[in-house]
Amino acid sequence: MSTFPIEQIRADFPILGETIRNKPLVYLDNAASCQKPQAVIDSIVHTYSHEYANIHRGVHTLSVRATDKFEGAREKVRAFINAASTKEIIFVRGATEAINLVAQSYGKSQLKAGDEIVISAMEHHANIVPWQMLCQQIGAFLRVAPMNQQGELLFDEFEQLLNAKTKLVAITQMSNALGTINPVEQIIAAAHAKNIPVLLDGAQAIPHMAVDVQALDCDFYVFSGHKIYGPSGTGVLYGKQALLEAMPPYQGGGDMIRQVTFEKTEYAGLPHKFEAGTPAIAEIIGLGAAIDYVTAIGMDKIAAYEAELLDYATQQAEQIKSLNIIGQAAHKGGILSFTLDRIHPHDIGTMLDSLGIAIRAGHHCAMPVMDFYGVPATARASFAMYNTRQEIDVLMQGIKSLIEVFG
Ligand code: PMP
């Protein structure tokens, strides 16, 4: 913890200096969205001030400059997740759009009636609903691998679901509702042993750990820029080149074509085939700045620091009698989901807000997880690399004070 440059990192995030209801902001809603460092804000301001134009089509200097920066961001993403080629990096609006793209393009072209898609019991709605829509459209079936009370995937039961009809496994690397980190290497090995491709939902994992898509050997990997200190409206779909080559376009329009006549359209090659229309140009360039920022700190250092934060928060939370931690997996990322006896999670959220503490209260877009635990909602504190032990102390004091008031 001592070597982690926490003071400098905090100083890089202007919003952390805000006061909320006359209290210093304690921002613990990072699983919903992370705050942005000055480098990302500056990047966006710089693009719009000096380098903005539409990309890929212009012969003029500004357009060439913007195109170079945009494609430079693609190379940054490629290097960050160690994809083999920038052809495998598709820019989208977020993890949700990436999963919908795979469901509608890969799913519709490669799956047929009677096929099965395996997900897990801890998925975000973004990794449930697109598959349900696909199943309805083509007559395929969704199978759900169960979890135990700690919120850990039951691996043997997952493996038993894999059969000749299984055509895709789509699973989260880290649960947004519970913090569980899944054994994705093992999951991928089991699926690949049966020639089943695997999509990893990296929306939560990406800001917390180093990801190497080639070492993982996942077939698709998706994440959102806004959860890794980048701008909202940006996201990434990684897919193995051979899979992406075989997939039809998801949307039609400008930028994804080679030649159009009224009779027929020839599509552009990868990655542009999947990028119809004008993208979020300045924001994608800003995502590149966010990747530079976390890379300079080091993903392994971030992971180690956050693991200590979570340990500390868990120890503190365990000392509060009427607090129930929801999700106690042995391998967990920086998420503390909890309920308090006799106090509704929304009241917890509102009361903590009056103390300047931002947490999330609700179903976290994971209603089946709430059903599993028999709760309508949980309160969720989620940590980022700029959070501190002192902030966790403020959270715990806040919780204790509201137990006194309500309890
Ligand atoms: N998957 C997981 C695990 C998530 O936590 C989220 C966002 N909460 C998503 C997918 C969807 O991300 P977005 O809303 O940015 O598309």
mmCIF file of C-alpha atoms in Angstrom, residues 31-374:
data_model
loop_
_atom_site.group_PDB
_atom_site.id
_atom_site.type_symbol
_atom_site.label_atom_id
_atom_site.label_comp_id
_atom_site.label_asym_id
_atom_site.label_seq_id
_atom_site.Cartn_x
_atom_site.Cartn_y
_atom_site.Cartn_z
ATOM 1 C CA ALA A 31 -18.981 -0.136 -10.283
ATOM 2 C CA ALA A 32 -21.686 2.052 -11.827
ATOM 3 C CA SER A 33 -19.204 4.492 -13.336
ATOM 4 C CA CYS A 34 -15.741 5.768 -12.480
ATOM 5 C CA GLN A 35 -14.614 9.373 -12.273
ATOM 6 C CA LYS A 36 -12.235 10.851 -14.841
ATOM 7 C CA PRO A 37 -8.638 12.002 -14.373
ATOM 8 C CA GLN A 38 -7.570 15.418 -15.652
ATOM 9 C CA ALA A 39 -5.634 13.691 -18.457
ATOM 10 C CA VAL A 40 -8.878 12.330 -19.907
ATOM 11 C CA ILE A 41 -10.722 15.629 -19.480
ATOM 12 C CA ASP A 42 -7.776 17.463 -21.104
ATOM 13 C CA SER A 43 -7.735 14.996 -23.973
ATOM 14 C CA ILE A 44 -11.386 15.664 -24.781
ATOM 15 C CA VAL A 45 -10.979 19.425 -24.477
ATOM 16 C CA HIS A 46 -7.856 19.252 -26.655
ATOM 17 C CA THR A 47 -9.573 17.246 -29.374
ATOM 18 C CA TYR A 48 -12.547 19.581 -29.560
ATOM 19 C CA SER A 49 -10.311 22.660 -29.318
ATOM 20 C CA HIS A 50 -7.637 21.658 -31.828
ATOM 21 C CA GLU A 51 -8.085 18.340 -33.603
ATOM 22 C CA TYR A 52 -11.756 17.682 -34.199
ATOM 23 C CA ALA A 53 -13.233 16.647 -37.547
ATOM 24 C CA ASN A 54 -15.004 13.594 -38.847
ATOM 25 C CA ILE A 55 -12.700 10.662 -39.417
ATOM 26 C CA HIS A 56 -11.766 8.235 -42.171
ATOM 27 C CA ARG A 57 -13.306 10.224 -45.014
ATOM 28 C CA GLY A 58 -11.658 13.598 -45.157
ATOM 29 C CA VAL A 59 -8.637 14.563 -47.221
ATOM 30 C CA HIS A 60 -8.144 17.715 -45.184
ATOM 31 C CA THR A 61 -5.526 18.002 -42.478
ATOM 32 C CA LEU A 62 -7.850 18.111 -39.470
ATOM 33 C CA SER A 63 -9.647 14.966 -40.578
ATOM 34 C CA VAL A 64 -6.351 13.171 -41.086
ATOM 35 C CA ARG A 65 -5.209 14.278 -37.640
ATOM 36 C CA ALA A 66 -8.439 13.162 -35.967
ATOM 37 C CA THR A 67 -8.270 9.837 -37.833
ATOM 38 C CA ASP A 68 -4.700 9.244 -36.693
ATOM 39 C CA LYS A 69 -5.651 9.953 -33.082
ATOM 40 C CA PHE A 70 -8.741 7.742 -33.286
ATOM 41 C CA GLU A 71 -6.806 4.857 -34.819
ATOM 42 C CA GLY A 72 -4.046 5.519 -32.285
ATOM 43 C CA ALA A 73 -6.607 4.867 -29.543
ATOM 44 C CA ARG A 74 -7.415 1.553 -31.197
ATOM 45 C CA GLU A 75 -3.753 0.579 -31.018
ATOM 46 C CA LYS A 76 -3.676 1.600 -27.328
ATOM 47 C CA VAL A 77 -6.652 -0.658 -26.607
ATOM 48 C CA ARG A 78 -5.045 -3.482 -28.593
ATOM 49 C CA ALA A 79 -1.831 -3.251 -26.609
ATOM 50 C CA PHE A 80 -3.712 -2.881 -23.297
ATOM 51 C CA ILE A 81 -5.588 -6.166 -23.676
ATOM 52 C CA ASN A 82 -2.849 -7.748 -25.818
ATOM 53 C CA ALA A 83 -5.006 -8.504 -28.839
ATOM 54 C CA ALA A 84 -3.079 -9.836 -31.825
ATOM 55 C CA SER A 85 -4.278 -7.125 -34.214
ATOM 56 C CA THR A 86 -6.173 -3.827 -34.284
ATOM 57 C CA LYS A 87 -8.557 -5.615 -36.677
ATOM 58 C CA GLU A 88 -9.849 -7.375 -33.584
ATOM 59 C CA ILE A 89 -10.738 -4.150 -31.736
ATOM 60 C CA ILE A 90 -14.231 -2.869 -32.549
ATOM 61 C CA PHE A 91 -15.303 0.429 -31.025
ATOM 62 C CA VAL A 92 -18.876 0.470 -29.726
ATOM 63 C CA ARG A 93 -20.889 2.517 -27.226
ATOM 64 C CA GLY A 94 -20.301 0.186 -24.303
ATOM 65 C CA ALA A 95 -20.377 -3.384 -23.033
ATOM 66 C CA THR A 96 -24.128 -3.540 -23.633
ATOM 67 C CA GLU A 97 -23.795 -2.700 -27.292
ATOM 68 C CA ALA A 98 -20.883 -5.109 -27.681
ATOM 69 C CA ILE A 99 -22.923 -8.026 -26.316
ATOM 70 C CA ASN A 100 -25.917 -7.098 -28.476
ATOM 71 C CA LEU A 101 -23.593 -6.978 -31.483
ATOM 72 C CA VAL A 102 -22.322 -10.498 -30.804
ATOM 73 C CA ALA A 103 -25.828 -11.808 -30.126
ATOM 74 C CA GLN A 104 -27.308 -10.334 -33.295
ATOM 75 C CA SER A 105 -24.360 -10.903 -35.630
ATOM 76 C CA TYR A 106 -22.569 -14.021 -34.371
ATOM 77 C CA GLY A 107 -25.639 -15.485 -32.700
ATOM 78 C CA LYS A 108 -28.028 -15.042 -35.587
ATOM 79 C CA SER A 109 -25.558 -16.258 -38.200
ATOM 80 C CA GLN A 110 -24.009 -19.176 -36.300
ATOM 81 C CA LEU A 111 -26.754 -20.515 -34.003
ATOM 82 C CA LYS A 112 -29.974 -22.265 -34.947
ATOM 83 C CA ALA A 113 -33.152 -23.550 -33.324
ATOM 84 C CA GLY A 114 -32.456 -25.960 -30.485
ATOM 85 C CA ASP A 115 -28.916 -24.641 -29.798
ATOM 86 C CA GLU A 116 -28.000 -23.563 -26.282
ATOM 87 C CA ILE A 117 -26.203 -20.576 -24.786
ATOM 88 C CA VAL A 118 -24.761 -20.929 -21.297
ATOM 89 C CA ILE A 119 -24.560 -17.948 -18.949
ATOM 90 C CA SER A 120 -24.216 -17.816 -15.150
ATOM 91 C CA ALA A 121 -26.543 -16.981 -12.282
ATOM 92 C CA MET A 122 -24.642 -13.774 -11.524
ATOM 93 C CA GLU A 123 -24.918 -11.984 -14.865
ATOM 94 C CA HIS A 124 -25.772 -8.319 -15.369
ATOM 95 C CA HIS A 125 -28.947 -7.819 -17.417
ATOM 96 C CA ALA A 126 -26.683 -6.797 -20.320
ATOM 97 C CA ASN A 127 -25.437 -10.393 -20.454
ATOM 98 C CA ILE A 128 -28.904 -11.928 -20.106
ATOM 99 C CA VAL A 129 -31.401 -9.940 -22.154
ATOM 100 C CA PRO A 130 -29.537 -9.884 -25.518
ATOM 101 C CA TRP A 131 -29.341 -13.713 -25.338
ATOM 102 C CA GLN A 132 -33.014 -14.000 -24.435
ATOM 103 C CA MET A 133 -33.845 -11.822 -27.436
ATOM 104 C CA LEU A 134 -31.698 -14.015 -29.670
ATOM 105 C CA CYS A 135 -33.276 -17.189 -28.256
ATOM 106 C CA GLN A 136 -36.725 -15.821 -29.017
ATOM 107 C CA GLN A 137 -35.721 -14.879 -32.534
ATOM 108 C CA ILE A 138 -34.143 -18.210 -33.525
ATOM 109 C CA GLY A 139 -35.613 -20.758 -31.111
ATOM 110 C CA ALA A 140 -32.431 -21.343 -29.101
ATOM 111 C CA PHE A 141 -32.335 -21.900 -25.312
ATOM 112 C CA LEU A 142 -30.626 -20.112 -22.468
ATOM 113 C CA ARG A 143 -29.023 -22.297 -19.774
ATOM 114 C CA VAL A 144 -27.937 -20.815 -16.462
ATOM 115 C CA ALA A 145 -25.001 -22.177 -14.469
ATOM 116 C CA PRO A 146 -25.827 -21.888 -10.763
ATOM 117 C CA MET A 147 -23.837 -20.363 -7.908
ATOM 118 C CA ASN A 148 -23.542 -21.080 -4.191
ATOM 119 C CA GLN A 149 -24.542 -18.850 -1.265
ATOM 120 C CA GLN A 150 -21.100 -17.192 -1.298
ATOM 121 C CA GLY A 151 -21.807 -16.102 -4.871
ATOM 122 C CA GLU A 152 -19.294 -18.503 -6.442
ATOM 123 C CA LEU A 153 -19.983 -20.304 -9.696
ATOM 124 C CA LEU A 154 -20.619 -24.024 -9.198
ATOM 125 C CA PHE A 155 -18.017 -25.139 -11.676
ATOM 126 C CA ASP A 156 -19.005 -28.808 -11.939
ATOM 127 C CA GLU A 157 -22.596 -27.847 -12.628
ATOM 128 C CA PHE A 158 -21.431 -25.330 -15.194
ATOM 129 C CA GLU A 159 -19.372 -28.007 -16.921
ATOM 130 C CA GLN A 160 -22.310 -30.414 -16.948
ATOM 131 C CA LEU A 161 -24.344 -27.859 -18.888
ATOM 132 C CA LEU A 162 -21.867 -27.970 -21.767
ATOM 133 C CA ASN A 163 -23.035 -30.413 -24.410
ATOM 134 C CA ALA A 164 -23.216 -30.865 -28.173
ATOM 135 C CA LYS A 165 -26.007 -28.277 -28.413
ATOM 136 C CA THR A 166 -24.040 -25.578 -26.550
ATOM 137 C CA LYS A 167 -22.865 -23.032 -29.080
ATOM 138 C CA LEU A 168 -21.686 -20.227 -26.824
ATOM 139 C CA VAL A 169 -20.699 -19.525 -23.220
ATOM 140 C CA ALA A 170 -21.199 -15.895 -22.162
ATOM 141 C CA ILE A 171 -20.025 -15.156 -18.655
ATOM 142 C CA THR A 172 -18.888 -12.277 -16.528
ATOM 143 C CA GLN A 173 -15.271 -12.054 -15.450
ATOM 144 C CA MET A 174 -16.329 -10.120 -12.344
ATOM 145 C CA SER A 175 -19.849 -9.716 -10.967
ATOM 146 C CA ASN A 176 -21.080 -6.152 -10.526
ATOM 147 C CA ALA A 177 -23.587 -7.148 -7.841
ATOM 148 C CA LEU A 178 -21.375 -9.433 -5.731
ATOM 149 C CA GLY A 179 -17.761 -8.737 -6.690
ATOM 150 C CA THR A 180 -17.133 -12.414 -7.485
ATOM 151 C CA ILE A 181 -14.199 -12.967 -9.821
ATOM 152 C CA ASN A 182 -14.900 -16.056 -11.893
ATOM 153 C CA PRO A 183 -12.272 -18.682 -12.770
ATOM 154 C CA VAL A 184 -12.344 -17.638 -16.410
ATOM 155 C CA GLU A 185 -9.235 -19.620 -17.443
ATOM 156 C CA GLN A 186 -10.873 -22.812 -16.196
ATOM 157 C CA ILE A 187 -14.206 -21.862 -17.790
ATOM 158 C CA ILE A 188 -12.565 -21.213 -21.158
ATOM 159 C CA ALA A 189 -10.560 -24.461 -21.019
ATOM 160 C CA ALA A 190 -13.703 -26.478 -20.257
ATOM 161 C CA ALA A 191 -15.663 -24.816 -23.062
ATOM 162 C CA HIS A 192 -12.850 -25.066 -25.601
ATOM 163 C CA ALA A 193 -12.438 -28.772 -24.810
ATOM 164 C CA LYS A 194 -15.882 -29.065 -26.388
ATOM 165 C CA ASN A 195 -15.197 -26.526 -29.158
ATOM 166 C CA ILE A 196 -17.523 -23.947 -27.598
ATOM 167 C CA PRO A 197 -16.512 -20.291 -27.954
ATOM 168 C CA VAL A 198 -16.533 -18.037 -24.888
ATOM 169 C CA LEU A 199 -17.534 -14.393 -24.516
ATOM 170 C CA LEU A 200 -16.220 -12.683 -21.389
ATOM 171 C CA ASP A 201 -18.088 -9.701 -19.990
ATOM 172 C CA GLY A 202 -15.174 -7.628 -18.755
ATOM 173 C CA ALA A 203 -17.221 -4.531 -17.832
ATOM 174 C CA GLN A 204 -16.315 -4.827 -14.142
ATOM 175 C CA ALA A 205 -12.973 -6.587 -14.402
ATOM 176 C CA ILE A 206 -11.227 -4.220 -16.807
ATOM 177 C CA PRO A 207 -10.381 -1.370 -14.351
ATOM 178 C CA HIS A 208 -9.220 -3.747 -11.633
ATOM 179 C CA MET A 209 -6.818 -6.273 -13.195
ATOM 180 C CA ALA A 210 -4.479 -6.841 -16.118
ATOM 181 C CA VAL A 211 -6.297 -8.542 -18.993
ATOM 182 C CA ASP A 212 -4.514 -10.483 -21.744
ATOM 183 C CA VAL A 213 -7.033 -11.794 -24.253
ATOM 184 C CA GLN A 214 -4.467 -14.018 -25.970
ATOM 185 C CA ALA A 215 -3.340 -15.613 -22.713
ATOM 186 C CA LEU A 216 -6.977 -16.062 -21.694
ATOM 187 C CA ASP A 217 -7.772 -17.379 -25.178
ATOM 188 C CA CYS A 218 -11.313 -15.956 -24.909
ATOM 189 C CA ASP A 219 -13.156 -15.633 -28.208
ATOM 190 C CA PHE A 220 -14.898 -12.346 -27.399
ATOM 191 C CA TYR A 221 -14.171 -9.803 -24.660
ATOM 192 C CA VAL A 222 -16.303 -6.739 -24.005
ATOM 193 C CA PHE A 223 -15.926 -3.677 -21.802
ATOM 194 C CA SER A 224 -17.115 -0.079 -21.360
ATOM 195 C CA GLY A 225 -14.802 2.922 -21.377
ATOM 196 C CA HIS A 226 -16.632 4.744 -18.583
ATOM 197 C CA LYS A 227 -15.752 2.071 -16.031
ATOM 198 C CA ILE A 228 -12.034 2.402 -16.697
ATOM 199 C CA TYR A 229 -11.813 6.152 -16.065
ATOM 200 C CA GLY A 230 -12.665 6.941 -19.691
ATOM 201 C CA PRO A 231 -15.594 8.798 -21.273
ATOM 202 C CA SER A 232 -19.119 7.393 -21.376
ATOM 203 C CA GLY A 233 -20.379 6.424 -24.820
ATOM 204 C CA THR A 234 -17.253 4.382 -25.512
ATOM 205 C CA GLY A 235 -16.774 0.644 -25.400
ATOM 206 C CA VAL A 236 -14.817 -2.168 -26.911
ATOM 207 C CA LEU A 237 -15.631 -5.471 -28.487
ATOM 208 C CA TYR A 238 -12.620 -7.712 -28.900
ATOM 209 C CA GLY A 239 -13.173 -10.755 -31.090
ATOM 210 C CA LYS A 240 -10.801 -13.274 -32.601
ATOM 211 C CA GLN A 241 -10.204 -12.241 -36.184
ATOM 212 C CA ALA A 242 -11.485 -15.471 -37.760
ATOM 213 C CA LEU A 243 -14.771 -15.176 -35.860
ATOM 214 C CA LEU A 244 -15.227 -11.505 -36.738
ATOM 215 C CA GLU A 245 -14.404 -12.175 -40.402
ATOM 216 C CA ALA A 246 -17.170 -14.768 -40.555
ATOM 217 C CA MET A 247 -19.768 -12.500 -38.930
ATOM 218 C CA PRO A 248 -22.119 -10.264 -40.920
ATOM 219 C CA PRO A 249 -22.293 -6.529 -40.073
ATOM 220 C CA TYR A 250 -24.474 -5.551 -37.125
ATOM 221 C CA GLN A 251 -25.608 -2.190 -38.479
ATOM 222 C CA GLY A 252 -25.422 -0.679 -41.949
ATOM 223 C CA GLY A 253 -24.439 2.853 -42.876
ATOM 224 C CA GLY A 254 -21.444 5.033 -43.551
ATOM 225 C CA ASP A 255 -17.892 3.967 -42.720
ATOM 226 C CA MET A 256 -18.620 0.228 -42.837
ATOM 227 C CA ILE A 257 -18.753 -0.065 -46.622
ATOM 228 C CA ARG A 258 -16.301 -0.490 -49.472
ATOM 229 C CA GLN A 259 -18.718 0.032 -52.343
ATOM 230 C CA VAL A 260 -22.430 0.776 -52.505
ATOM 231 C CA THR A 261 -24.835 0.569 -55.419
ATOM 232 C CA PHE A 262 -28.599 0.269 -55.221
ATOM 233 C CA GLU A 263 -28.243 -3.379 -56.135
ATOM 234 C CA LYS A 264 -25.592 -4.416 -53.653
ATOM 235 C CA THR A 265 -23.127 -3.304 -50.985
ATOM 236 C CA GLU A 266 -19.615 -4.569 -50.441
ATOM 237 C CA TYR A 267 -18.585 -4.208 -46.816
ATOM 238 C CA ALA A 268 -15.380 -2.737 -45.478
ATOM 239 C CA GLY A 269 -12.829 -5.031 -43.871
ATOM 240 C CA LEU A 270 -12.216 -5.346 -40.130
ATOM 241 C CA PRO A 271 -12.592 -3.504 -37.857
ATOM 242 C CA HIS A 272 -14.653 -0.967 -39.832
ATOM 243 C CA LYS A 273 -17.230 -3.526 -40.959
ATOM 244 C CA PHE A 274 -18.755 -3.264 -37.465
ATOM 245 C CA GLU A 275 -18.466 0.507 -37.037
ATOM 246 C CA ALA A 276 -21.358 2.025 -38.989
ATOM 247 C CA GLY A 277 -21.854 5.765 -38.663
ATOM 248 C CA THR A 278 -19.837 8.500 -36.997
ATOM 249 C CA PRO A 279 -18.395 7.195 -33.733
ATOM 250 C CA ALA A 280 -17.748 9.069 -30.474
ATOM 251 C CA ILE A 281 -14.515 10.491 -31.888
ATOM 252 C CA ALA A 282 -13.225 12.712 -29.085
ATOM 253 C CA GLU A 283 -14.449 10.241 -26.485
ATOM 254 C CA ILE A 284 -12.658 7.261 -28.045
ATOM 255 C CA ILE A 285 -9.483 9.357 -28.175
ATOM 256 C CA GLY A 286 -10.193 10.113 -24.481
ATOM 257 C CA LEU A 287 -10.441 6.385 -23.816
ATOM 258 C CA GLY A 288 -6.930 6.112 -25.218
ATOM 259 C CA ALA A 289 -5.852 8.746 -22.658
ATOM 260 C CA ALA A 290 -7.514 6.743 -19.863
ATOM 261 C CA ILE A 291 -5.609 3.642 -20.933
ATOM 262 C CA ASP A 292 -2.343 5.597 -20.947
ATOM 263 C CA TYR A 293 -3.199 6.816 -17.450
ATOM 264 C CA VAL A 294 -3.833 3.411 -15.854
ATOM 265 C CA THR A 295 -0.959 1.834 -17.775
ATOM 266 C CA ALA A 296 1.445 4.397 -16.318
ATOM 267 C CA ILE A 297 0.306 3.458 -12.803
ATOM 268 C CA GLY A 298 0.337 -0.275 -13.578
ATOM 269 C CA MET A 299 -2.631 -2.636 -13.509
ATOM 270 C CA ASP A 300 -0.876 -5.023 -11.125
ATOM 271 C CA LYS A 301 -0.237 -2.205 -8.642
ATOM 272 C CA ILE A 302 -3.862 -1.096 -8.932
ATOM 273 C CA ALA A 303 -5.051 -4.666 -8.309
ATOM 274 C CA ALA A 304 -2.829 -5.057 -5.235
ATOM 275 C CA TYR A 305 -3.914 -1.710 -3.754
ATOM 276 C CA GLU A 306 -7.599 -2.406 -4.311
ATOM 277 C CA ALA A 307 -7.294 -5.903 -2.810
ATOM 278 C CA GLU A 308 -6.015 -4.313 0.406
ATOM 279 C CA LEU A 309 -8.860 -1.799 0.350
ATOM 280 C CA LEU A 310 -11.441 -4.565 -0.040
ATOM 281 C CA ASP A 311 -9.865 -6.620 2.761
ATOM 282 C CA TYR A 312 -9.970 -3.616 5.047
ATOM 283 C CA ALA A 313 -13.568 -2.762 4.138
ATOM 284 C CA THR A 314 -14.655 -6.377 4.636
ATOM 285 C CA GLN A 315 -12.988 -6.590 8.050
ATOM 286 C CA GLN A 316 -14.653 -3.368 9.136
ATOM 287 C CA ALA A 317 -18.043 -4.428 7.787
ATOM 288 C CA GLU A 318 -17.848 -7.800 9.554
ATOM 289 C CA GLN A 319 -17.657 -5.980 12.857
ATOM 290 C CA ILE A 320 -21.057 -4.390 12.367
ATOM 291 C CA LYS A 321 -23.570 -6.841 13.782
ATOM 292 C CA SER A 322 -26.666 -6.023 11.775
ATOM 293 C CA LEU A 323 -24.737 -5.777 8.487
ATOM 294 C CA ASN A 324 -25.024 -8.719 6.099
ATOM 295 C CA ILE A 325 -22.476 -8.972 3.317
ATOM 296 C CA ILE A 326 -24.064 -10.265 0.128
ATOM 297 C CA GLY A 327 -21.452 -12.092 -1.896
ATOM 298 C CA GLN A 328 -18.551 -13.615 -0.020
ATOM 299 C CA ALA A 329 -16.617 -15.361 -2.756
ATOM 300 C CA ALA A 330 -13.059 -16.366 -1.932
ATOM 301 C CA HIS A 331 -11.896 -14.535 -5.043
ATOM 302 C CA LYS A 332 -13.460 -11.091 -5.119
ATOM 303 C CA GLY A 333 -12.895 -7.636 -6.583
ATOM 304 C CA GLY A 334 -13.542 -4.311 -4.848
ATOM 305 C CA ILE A 335 -17.268 -4.552 -4.274
ATOM 306 C CA LEU A 336 -19.030 -4.639 -0.931
ATOM 307 C CA SER A 337 -22.725 -5.431 -1.389
ATOM 308 C CA PHE A 338 -24.678 -5.477 1.844
ATOM 309 C CA THR A 339 -27.984 -5.162 3.597
ATOM 310 C CA LEU A 340 -28.728 -3.877 7.099
ATOM 311 C CA ASP A 341 -31.342 -5.512 9.303
ATOM 312 C CA ARG A 342 -34.545 -3.451 9.366
ATOM 313 C CA ILE A 343 -33.232 -0.685 7.054
ATOM 314 C CA HIS A 344 -34.139 -0.600 3.363
ATOM 315 C CA PRO A 345 -31.137 -0.215 1.008
ATOM 316 C CA HIS A 346 -32.658 2.954 -0.470
ATOM 317 C CA ASP A 347 -32.740 4.510 2.990
ATOM 318 C CA ILE A 348 -29.106 3.493 3.454
ATOM 319 C CA GLY A 349 -28.238 5.201 0.154
ATOM 320 C CA THR A 350 -30.160 8.369 0.982
ATOM 321 C CA MET A 351 -28.794 8.642 4.515
ATOM 322 C CA LEU A 352 -25.227 8.101 3.365
ATOM 323 C CA ASP A 353 -25.705 10.725 0.664
ATOM 324 C CA SER A 354 -26.532 13.245 3.378
ATOM 325 C CA LEU A 355 -23.020 12.533 4.698
ATOM 326 C CA GLY A 356 -21.416 13.074 1.273
ATOM 327 C CA ILE A 357 -21.028 9.347 0.628
ATOM 328 C CA ALA A 358 -22.100 8.068 -2.808
ATOM 329 C CA ILE A 359 -23.031 4.400 -2.915
ATOM 330 C CA ARG A 360 -25.534 2.517 -5.032
ATOM 331 C CA ALA A 361 -28.781 1.077 -3.697
ATOM 332 C CA GLY A 362 -30.931 -1.119 -5.892
ATOM 333 C CA HIS A 363 -30.860 -4.310 -7.908
ATOM 334 C CA HIS A 364 -27.695 -3.334 -9.804
ATOM 335 C CA CYS A 365 -29.202 -4.546 -13.090
ATOM 336 C CA ALA A 366 -28.928 -8.065 -11.720
ATOM 337 C CA MET A 367 -32.473 -8.867 -10.600
ATOM 338 C CA PRO A 368 -31.904 -12.653 -10.704
ATOM 339 C CA VAL A 369 -29.073 -12.191 -8.173
ATOM 340 C CA MET A 370 -31.457 -10.310 -5.863
ATOM 341 C CA ASP A 371 -34.025 -13.104 -6.274
ATOM 342 C CA PHE A 372 -31.374 -15.700 -5.420
ATOM 343 C CA TYR A 373 -30.644 -13.980 -2.098
ATOM 344 C CA GLY A 374 -34.302 -13.188 -1.477
#
